[in-house]
PDB file of C-alpha atoms and ligand atoms in Angstrom:
ATOM      1  CA  UNK J  19     -14.505  15.674  -3.751  1.00  0.00           C
ATOM      2  CA  UNK J  20     -13.240  14.631  -7.579  1.00  0.00           C
ATOM      3  CA  UNK J  21     -13.261  10.933  -8.074  1.00  0.00           C
ATOM      4  CA  UNK J  22     -11.114   9.838 -10.945  1.00  0.00           C
ATOM      5  CA  UNK J  23     -10.170   6.486 -12.626  1.00  0.00           C
ATOM      6  CA  UNK J  24      -6.845   5.412 -12.420  1.00  0.00           C
ATOM      7  CA  UNK J  25      -4.579   2.183 -13.139  1.00  0.00           C
ATOM      8  CA  UNK J  26      -1.546   2.388 -10.895  1.00  0.00           C
ATOM      9  CA  UNK J  27       0.179   0.062 -13.289  1.00  0.00           C
ATOM     10  CA  UNK J  28      -0.703   2.875 -16.264  1.00  0.00           C
ATOM     11  CA  UNK J  29       2.294   5.213 -16.101  1.00  0.00           C
ATOM     12  CA  UNK J  30       0.866   7.366 -19.011  1.00  0.00           C
ATOM     13  CA  UNK J  31      -2.753   7.683 -16.732  1.00  0.00           C
ATOM     14  CA  UNK J  32      -0.719   8.479 -13.546  1.00  0.00           C
ATOM     15  CA  UNK J  33       1.829  11.318 -15.907  1.00  0.00           C
ATOM     16  CA  UNK J  34      -1.559  12.683 -17.295  1.00  0.00           C
ATOM     17  CA  UNK J  35      -3.214  12.954 -13.561  1.00  0.00           C
ATOM     18  CA  UNK J  36      -0.032  14.474 -11.549  1.00  0.00           C
ATOM     19  CA  UNK J  37      -0.337  17.914 -13.879  1.00  0.00           C
ATOM     20  CA  UNK J  38      -4.111  17.751 -13.466  1.00  0.00           C
ATOM     21  CA  UNK J  39      -3.697  18.275  -9.847  1.00  0.00           C
ATOM     22  CA  UNK J  40      -1.007  20.704 -10.177  1.00  0.00           C
ATOM     23  CA  UNK J  41      -3.142  23.026 -12.209  1.00  0.00           C
ATOM     24  CA  UNK J  42      -6.492  22.517  -9.917  1.00  0.00           C
ATOM     25  CA  UNK J  43      -4.690  22.545  -6.565  1.00  0.00           C
ATOM     26  CA  UNK J  44      -1.215  23.637  -6.678  1.00  0.00           C
ATOM     27  CA  UNK J  45      -0.109  20.827  -4.425  1.00  0.00           C
ATOM     28  CA  UNK J  46      -1.179  17.688  -2.677  1.00  0.00           C
ATOM     29  CA  UNK J  47      -1.479  17.044   1.001  1.00  0.00           C
ATOM     30  CA  UNK J  48      -2.023  13.626   1.466  1.00  0.00           C
ATOM     31  CA  UNK J  49      -0.991  10.269  -0.639  1.00  0.00           C
ATOM     32  CA  UNK J  50      -2.710   6.869   0.313  1.00  0.00           C
ATOM     33  CA  UNK J  51      -1.351   4.069  -1.650  1.00  0.00           C
ATOM     34  CA  UNK J  52      -4.437   1.533  -1.054  1.00  0.00           C
ATOM     35  CA  UNK J  53      -4.424  -0.655  -4.113  1.00  0.00           C
ATOM     36  CA  UNK J  54      -3.429  -4.304  -3.457  1.00  0.00           C
ATOM     37  CA  UNK J  55      -4.293  -7.489  -5.347  1.00  0.00           C
ATOM     38  CA  UNK J  56      -3.278 -11.253  -4.408  1.00  0.00           C
ATOM     39  CA  UNK J  57      -2.511 -13.864  -7.070  1.00  0.00           C
ATOM     40  CA  UNK J  58      -6.144 -14.941  -6.900  1.00  0.00           C
ATOM     41  CA  UNK J  59      -7.020 -11.757  -8.439  1.00  0.00           C
ATOM     42  CA  UNK J  60      -5.407 -12.885 -11.632  1.00  0.00           C
ATOM     43  CA  UNK J  61      -5.520 -16.493 -11.469  1.00  0.00           C
ATOM     44  CA  UNK J  62      -8.786 -18.393 -10.550  1.00  0.00           C
ATOM     45  CA  UNK J  63      -7.961 -20.111  -7.603  1.00  0.00           C
ATOM     46  CA  UNK J  64     -10.170 -22.267  -4.697  1.00  0.00           C
ATOM     47  CA  UNK J  65      -7.468 -20.851  -1.797  1.00  0.00           C
ATOM     48  CA  UNK J  66      -4.196 -18.670  -1.770  1.00  0.00           C
ATOM     49  CA  UNK J  67      -1.673 -20.988  -3.248  1.00  0.00           C
ATOM     50  CA  UNK J  68       1.268 -22.459  -1.328  1.00  0.00           C
ATOM     51  CA  UNK J  69       5.017 -21.188  -2.572  1.00  0.00           C
ATOM     52  CA  UNK J  70       4.970 -23.963  -4.967  1.00  0.00           C
ATOM     53  CA  UNK J  71       2.048 -23.344  -6.848  1.00  0.00           C
ATOM     54  CA  UNK J  72       3.135 -19.448  -7.279  1.00  0.00           C
ATOM     55  CA  UNK J  73       4.422 -18.848 -10.656  1.00  0.00           C
ATOM     56  CA  UNK J  74       7.154 -16.082 -11.402  1.00  0.00           C
ATOM     57  CA  UNK J  75       4.034 -14.721 -13.577  1.00  0.00           C
ATOM     58  CA  UNK J  76       1.930 -14.259  -9.979  1.00  0.00           C
ATOM     59  CA  UNK J  77       5.214 -11.855  -8.837  1.00  0.00           C
ATOM     60  CA  UNK J  78       5.143  -9.856 -11.918  1.00  0.00           C
ATOM     61  CA  UNK J  79       1.205  -9.125 -11.604  1.00  0.00           C
ATOM     62  CA  UNK J  80       1.139  -8.746  -7.649  1.00  0.00           C
ATOM     63  CA  UNK J  81       4.348  -6.380  -7.734  1.00  0.00           C
ATOM     64  CA  UNK J  82       2.962  -4.399 -10.364  1.00  0.00           C
ATOM     65  CA  UNK J  83       0.097  -2.903  -8.411  1.00  0.00           C
ATOM     66  CA  UNK J  84       1.390  -3.762  -4.819  1.00  0.00           C
ATOM     67  CA  UNK J  85       5.162  -2.283  -5.006  1.00  0.00           C
ATOM     68  CA  UNK J  86       6.129  -0.994  -8.371  1.00  0.00           C
ATOM     69  CA  UNK J  87       2.284   1.529  -8.657  1.00  0.00           C
ATOM     70  CA  UNK J  88       3.511   2.607  -5.342  1.00  0.00           C
ATOM     71  CA  UNK J  89       6.642   3.930  -6.373  1.00  0.00           C
ATOM     72  CA  UNK J  90       4.916   4.982  -9.786  1.00  0.00           C
ATOM     73  CA  UNK J  91       2.463   7.310  -7.562  1.00  0.00           C
ATOM     74  CA  UNK J  92       5.097   8.545  -5.259  1.00  0.00           C
ATOM     75  CA  UNK J  93       7.545   9.840  -7.619  1.00  0.00           C
ATOM     76  CA  UNK J  94       4.952  10.986  -9.720  1.00  0.00           C
ATOM     77  CA  UNK J  95       3.344  13.154  -6.832  1.00  0.00           C
ATOM     78  CA  UNK J  96       6.515  13.847  -4.761  1.00  0.00           C
ATOM     79  CA  UNK J  97       6.988  17.532  -6.522  1.00  0.00           C
ATOM     80  CA  UNK J  98       3.062  18.216  -5.794  1.00  0.00           C
ATOM     81  CA  UNK J  99       3.414  16.534  -2.022  1.00  0.00           C
ATOM     82  CA  UNK J 100       6.570  18.158  -1.185  1.00  0.00           C
ATOM     83  CA  UNK J 101       4.507  22.015  -2.269  1.00  0.00           C
ATOM     84  CA  UNK J 102       2.416  21.159   0.920  1.00  0.00           C
ATOM     85  CA  UNK J 103       3.217  22.533   4.217  1.00  0.00           C
ATOM     86  CA  UNK J 104       2.978  19.079   6.523  1.00  0.00           C
ATOM     87  CA  UNK J 105       3.031  15.867   3.344  1.00  0.00           C
ATOM     88  CA  UNK J 106       1.958  12.260   4.364  1.00  0.00           C
ATOM     89  CA  UNK J 107       2.047   9.355   2.504  1.00  0.00           C
ATOM     90  CA  UNK J 108       0.376   6.062   3.868  1.00  0.00           C
ATOM     91  CA  UNK J 109       1.113   3.055   2.498  1.00  0.00           C
ATOM     92  CA  UNK J 110      -1.586   0.361   2.866  1.00  0.00           C
ATOM     93  CA  UNK J 111       0.209  -2.592   3.909  1.00  0.00           C
ATOM     94  CA  UNK J 112      -0.144  -6.134   5.884  1.00  0.00           C
ATOM     95  CA  UNK J 113       0.999  -7.887   8.951  1.00  0.00           C
ATOM     96  CA  UNK J 114       1.548 -10.505   6.400  1.00  0.00           C
ATOM     97  CA  UNK J 115       4.304  -8.665   5.312  1.00  0.00           C
ATOM     98  CA  UNK J 116       6.126  -8.291   8.601  1.00  0.00           C
ATOM     99  CA  UNK J 117       8.276 -11.531   8.925  1.00  0.00           C
ATOM    100  CA  UNK J 118       9.386 -11.126  12.616  1.00  0.00           C
ATOM    101  CA  UNK J 119       5.801  -9.862  13.560  1.00  0.00           C
ATOM    102  CA  UNK J 120       3.999 -12.594  16.100  1.00  0.00           C
ATOM    103  CA  UNK J 121       0.860 -13.800  14.205  1.00  0.00           C
ATOM    104  CA  UNK J 122       1.912 -12.568  10.771  1.00  0.00           C
ATOM    105  CA  UNK J 123       2.309 -16.063   9.600  1.00  0.00           C
ATOM    106  CA  UNK J 124      -1.072 -17.260  10.649  1.00  0.00           C
ATOM    107  CA  UNK J 125      -2.644 -19.951   8.245  1.00  0.00           C
ATOM    108  CA  UNK J 126      -1.568 -20.155   4.748  1.00  0.00           C
ATOM    109  CA  UNK J 127      -0.178 -16.612   3.656  1.00  0.00           C
ATOM    110  CA  UNK J 128       0.879 -16.346  -0.169  1.00  0.00           C
ATOM    111  CA  UNK J 129       4.186 -15.692  -0.595  1.00  0.00           C
ATOM    112  CA  UNK J 130       3.781 -13.473  -3.575  1.00  0.00           C
ATOM    113  CA  UNK J 131       1.661 -11.391  -1.576  1.00  0.00           C
ATOM    114  CA  UNK J 132       3.295 -11.296   1.645  1.00  0.00           C
ATOM    115  CA  UNK J 133       6.870 -10.591   0.089  1.00  0.00           C
ATOM    116  CA  UNK J 134       5.041  -7.560  -2.052  1.00  0.00           C
ATOM    117  CA  UNK J 135       4.136  -6.076   1.458  1.00  0.00           C
ATOM    118  CA  UNK J 136       7.403  -6.691   2.933  1.00  0.00           C
ATOM    119  CA  UNK J 137       9.011  -4.799  -0.132  1.00  0.00           C
ATOM    120  CA  UNK J 138       6.245  -2.131   0.219  1.00  0.00           C
ATOM    121  CA  UNK J 139       7.579  -1.875   3.958  1.00  0.00           C
ATOM    122  CA  UNK J 140      11.124  -1.186   3.010  1.00  0.00           C
ATOM    123  CA  UNK J 141      10.688   1.097   0.305  1.00  0.00           C
ATOM    124  CA  UNK J 142       8.838   2.878   2.864  1.00  0.00           C
ATOM    125  CA  UNK J 143      11.565   2.961   5.058  1.00  0.00           C
ATOM    126  CA  UNK J 144      13.961   4.493   1.844  1.00  0.00           C
ATOM    127  CA  UNK J 145      11.458   7.125   1.001  1.00  0.00           C
ATOM    128  CA  UNK J 146      11.473   8.190   5.155  1.00  0.00           C
ATOM    129  CA  UNK J 147      15.179   8.434   5.211  1.00  0.00           C
ATOM    130  CA  UNK J 148      15.481  10.651   1.982  1.00  0.00           C
ATOM    131  CA  UNK J 149      12.677  13.023   3.317  1.00  0.00           C
ATOM    132  CA  UNK J 150      13.635  12.425   7.103  1.00  0.00           C
ATOM    133  CA  UNK J 151      15.294  16.255   7.350  1.00  0.00           C
ATOM    134  CA  UNK J 152      11.237  17.664   5.536  1.00  0.00           C
ATOM    135  CA  UNK J 153       8.308  17.595   7.271  1.00  0.00           C
ATOM    136  CA  UNK J 154       7.232  15.047   4.789  1.00  0.00           C
ATOM    137  CA  UNK J 155       6.059  11.837   6.557  1.00  0.00           C
ATOM    138  CA  UNK J 156       5.606   8.319   5.051  1.00  0.00           C
ATOM    139  CA  UNK J 157       4.424   5.213   7.178  1.00  0.00           C
ATOM    140  CA  UNK J 158       2.562   1.827   6.418  1.00  0.00           C
ATOM    141  CA  UNK J 159      -0.523   1.382   7.621  1.00  0.00           C
ATOM    142  CA  UNK J 160      -2.053  -1.967   8.159  1.00  0.00           C
ATOM    143  CA  UNK J 161      -5.519  -2.497   8.288  1.00  0.00           C
ATOM    144  CA  UNK J 162      -6.108  -5.612  10.011  1.00  0.00           C
ATOM    145  CA  UNK J 163      -8.379  -9.020   8.697  1.00  0.00           C
ATOM    146  CA  UNK J 164     -11.160  -6.696   7.037  1.00  0.00           C
ATOM    147  CA  UNK J 165     -13.967  -8.080   5.376  1.00  0.00           C
ATOM    148  CA  UNK J 166     -13.658  -6.670   1.787  1.00  0.00           C
ATOM    149  CA  UNK J 167     -13.748  -8.149  -1.751  1.00  0.00           C
ATOM    150  CA  UNK J 168     -10.443  -9.399  -1.538  1.00  0.00           C
ATOM    151  CA  UNK J 169     -10.788 -11.983   1.074  1.00  0.00           C
ATOM    152  CA  UNK J 170     -14.731 -12.736   0.007  1.00  0.00           C
ATOM    153  CA  UNK J 171     -15.696 -10.708   3.026  1.00  0.00           C
ATOM    154  CA  UNK J 172     -14.383 -13.112   5.738  1.00  0.00           C
ATOM    155  CA  UNK J 173     -12.772 -10.223   7.608  1.00  0.00           C
ATOM    156  CA  UNK J 174     -13.630  -9.781  11.269  1.00  0.00           C
ATOM    157  CA  UNK J 175     -12.962  -5.882  11.030  1.00  0.00           C
ATOM    158  CA  UNK J 176     -15.573  -3.110   9.263  1.00  0.00           C
ATOM    159  CA  UNK J 177     -14.143  -0.768   6.223  1.00  0.00           C
ATOM    160  CA  UNK J 178     -14.183   2.247   8.804  1.00  0.00           C
ATOM    161  CA  UNK J 179     -11.868   0.225  11.542  1.00  0.00           C
ATOM    162  CA  UNK J 180      -9.897  -1.051   9.152  1.00  0.00           C
ATOM    163  CA  UNK J 181      -9.322   2.434   7.413  1.00  0.00           C
ATOM    164  CA  UNK J 182      -8.767   4.334  10.922  1.00  0.00           C
ATOM    165  CA  UNK J 183      -5.050   3.678  11.004  1.00  0.00           C
ATOM    166  CA  UNK J 184      -4.447   5.385   7.560  1.00  0.00           C
ATOM    167  CA  UNK J 185      -6.453   8.390   8.080  1.00  0.00           C
ATOM    168  CA  UNK J 186      -4.473   8.485  11.735  1.00  0.00           C
ATOM    169  CA  UNK J 187      -1.035   8.389   9.623  1.00  0.00           C
ATOM    170  CA  UNK J 188      -2.276  10.808   6.508  1.00  0.00           C
ATOM    171  CA  UNK J 189      -2.655  13.235   9.673  1.00  0.00           C
ATOM    172  CA  UNK J 190       0.098  12.821  11.486  1.00  0.00           C
ATOM    173  CA  UNK J 191       1.325  16.012  13.467  1.00  0.00           C
ATOM    174  CA  UNK J 192       4.666  17.496  12.833  1.00  0.00           C
ATOM    175  CA  UNK J 193       6.525  15.315  15.722  1.00  0.00           C
ATOM    176  CA  UNK J 194       4.687  12.089  14.197  1.00  0.00           C
ATOM    177  CA  UNK J 195       6.926   8.746  13.772  1.00  0.00           C
ATOM    178  CA  UNK J 196       7.762   8.278   9.849  1.00  0.00           C
ATOM    179  CA  UNK J 197       9.138   5.362   8.120  1.00  0.00           C
ATOM    180  CA  UNK J 198       7.284   2.917  10.532  1.00  0.00           C
ATOM    181  CA  UNK J 199       4.810   0.425  10.035  1.00  0.00           C
ATOM    182  CA  UNK J 200       1.284   0.848  12.122  1.00  0.00           C
ATOM    183  CA  UNK J 201      -1.445  -1.750  12.957  1.00  0.00           C
ATOM    184  CA  UNK J 202      -3.698   0.631  14.738  1.00  0.00           C
ATOM    185  CA  UNK J 203      -1.400   2.466  17.587  1.00  0.00           C
ATOM    186  CA  UNK J 204       0.989  -0.646  17.638  1.00  0.00           C
ATOM    187  CA  UNK J 205       4.014  -0.370  15.372  1.00  0.00           C
ATOM    188  CA  UNK J 206       4.747  -4.059  13.899  1.00  0.00           C
ATOM    189  CA  UNK J 207       8.374  -5.593  14.010  1.00  0.00           C
ATOM    190  CA  UNK J 208       9.661  -6.258  10.686  1.00  0.00           C
TER     191      UNK J 208
HETATM  192  N1  NAP O 313      -8.895  -6.920   3.648  1.00  0.00           N
HETATM  193  C1  NAP O 313      -7.864  -7.498   4.598  1.00  0.00           C
HETATM  194  O1  NAP O 313      -8.355  -8.030   5.336  1.00  0.00           O
HETATM  195  C2  NAP O 313      -6.491  -6.785   4.329  1.00  0.00           C
HETATM  196  C3  NAP O 313      -5.890  -6.929   4.847  1.00  0.00           C
HETATM  197  C4  NAP O 313      -4.482  -6.347   5.048  1.00  0.00           C
HETATM  198  C5  NAP O 313      -4.255  -5.367   3.744  1.00  0.00           C
HETATM  199  N2  NAP O 313      -5.177  -5.016   3.093  1.00  0.00           N
HETATM  200  C6  NAP O 313      -4.897  -4.359   2.276  1.00  0.00           C
HETATM  201  O2  NAP O 313      -5.699  -3.045   2.056  1.00  0.00           O
HETATM  202  C7  NAP O 313      -5.537  -2.490   0.775  1.00  0.00           C
HETATM  203  C8  NAP O 313      -7.360  -2.705   0.322  1.00  0.00           C
HETATM  204  O3  NAP O 313      -7.939  -4.209   0.083  1.00  0.00           O
HETATM  205  P1  NAP O 313      -8.998  -3.927   0.189  1.00  0.00           P
HETATM  206  O4  NAP O 313      -9.458  -5.106   1.385  1.00  0.00           O
HETATM  207  O5  NAP O 313     -10.383  -3.187   0.555  1.00  0.00           O
HETATM  208  O6  NAP O 313      -9.578  -4.902  -1.214  1.00  0.00           O
HETATM  209  P2  NAP O 313     -10.339  -4.825  -1.912  1.00  0.00           P
HETATM  210  O7  NAP O 313     -12.018  -4.429  -1.684  1.00  0.00           O
HETATM  211  O8  NAP O 313     -10.134  -5.890  -3.311  1.00  0.00           O
HETATM  212  O9  NAP O 313      -9.803  -3.246  -2.595  1.00  0.00           O
HETATM  213  C9  NAP O 313      -8.501  -3.463  -3.465  1.00  0.00           C
HETATM  214  C10 NAP O 313      -8.459  -2.058  -4.109  1.00  0.00           C
HETATM  215  O10 NAP O 313      -7.591  -1.916  -5.337  1.00  0.00           O
HETATM  216  C11 NAP O 313      -7.866  -1.908  -6.151  1.00  0.00           C
HETATM  217  N3  NAP O 313      -7.141  -1.914  -7.458  1.00  0.00           N
HETATM  218  C12 NAP O 313      -6.265  -3.316  -7.989  1.00  0.00           C
HETATM  219  N4  NAP O 313      -5.338  -2.901  -8.679  1.00  0.00           N
HETATM  220  C13 NAP O 313      -5.546  -1.837  -9.193  1.00  0.00           C
HETATM  221  C14 NAP O 313      -5.097  -0.995 -10.139  1.00  0.00           C
HETATM  222  N5  NAP O 313      -4.313  -1.446 -10.905  1.00  0.00           N
HETATM  223  N6  NAP O 313      -4.666   0.537 -10.026  1.00  0.00           N
HETATM  224  C15 NAP O 313      -5.782   0.804  -9.095  1.00  0.00           C
HETATM  225  N7  NAP O 313      -6.610   0.703  -8.400  1.00  0.00           N
HETATM  226  C16 NAP O 313      -6.526  -1.063  -8.364  1.00  0.00           C
HETATM  227  C17 NAP O 313      -9.557  -2.295  -6.776  1.00  0.00           C
HETATM  228  O11 NAP O 313      -9.543  -1.285  -7.370  1.00  0.00           O
HETATM  229  P3  NAP O 313     -10.935  -2.149  -8.617  1.00  0.00           P
HETATM  230  O12 NAP O 313     -12.474  -2.215  -7.704  1.00  0.00           O
HETATM  231  O13 NAP O 313     -11.582  -1.044  -9.502  1.00  0.00           O
HETATM  232  O14 NAP O 313     -10.315  -3.210  -9.396  1.00  0.00           O
HETATM  233  C18 NAP O 313      -9.951  -1.758  -5.120  1.00  0.00           C
HETATM  234  O15 NAP O 313     -10.513  -0.847  -5.103  1.00  0.00           O
HETATM  235  C19 NAP O 313      -4.848  -3.435  -0.309  1.00  0.00           C
HETATM  236  O16 NAP O 313      -3.624  -2.817  -0.461  1.00  0.00           O
HETATM  237  C20 NAP O 313      -4.894  -5.032   0.850  1.00  0.00           C
HETATM  238  O17 NAP O 313      -3.366  -5.180   0.229  1.00  0.00           O
HETATM  239  C21 NAP O 313      -6.507  -5.724   3.106  1.00  0.00           C
END
């Protein structure tokens, strides 16, 4: 394992990393886009804000990581992914992003965060369509409510349980799905 520090909002850092991976490995088998933020990452608030409490700057800050960061990473690493035999991209999303999914709107979801994951699900489908004729598969992994810093450790699942769906989608067989969103083995509605 070779950890590197990378800010997905920093195009220069991403552009510098891709050639390093190319030089050292020649290809990339799996890209997991896990980085994610919420409005309260940037603004000290007790609870997730109501829609009327969110500002355009909240969209800009959260979309920079949750949406644009993913596009930056995919576009930078696609040349290396397409050199792998069975490339897999996993976008870590949330049930909150699935407008039609039962249970997705329980409690007070953040408009900015939820819509960023809706956008992420949409771009997952768009990339999947472009690469449908190849061995590349790209899917969304919703980890469920996991106890992490993200929710002040209020989640009910362990990180291992939450990561299982991403691992499964990162190692899908050739006849596995693409352009879909899963929580565990269940495909989520839009
Ligand atoms: N926890 C849940 O219940 C839950 C539910 C549904 C979906 N998710 C999704 O799961 C993913 C992981 O979240 P988590 O629960 O593990 O939260 P977390 O503990 O807050 O982890 C978020 C991670 O994103 C990284 N990150 C934030 N901004 C970044 C940037 N600009 N560049 C690179 N990395 C950045 C953070 O790095 P630093 O620590 O260095 O800041 C941290 O490692 C997110 O996409 C989140 O939306 C979580």
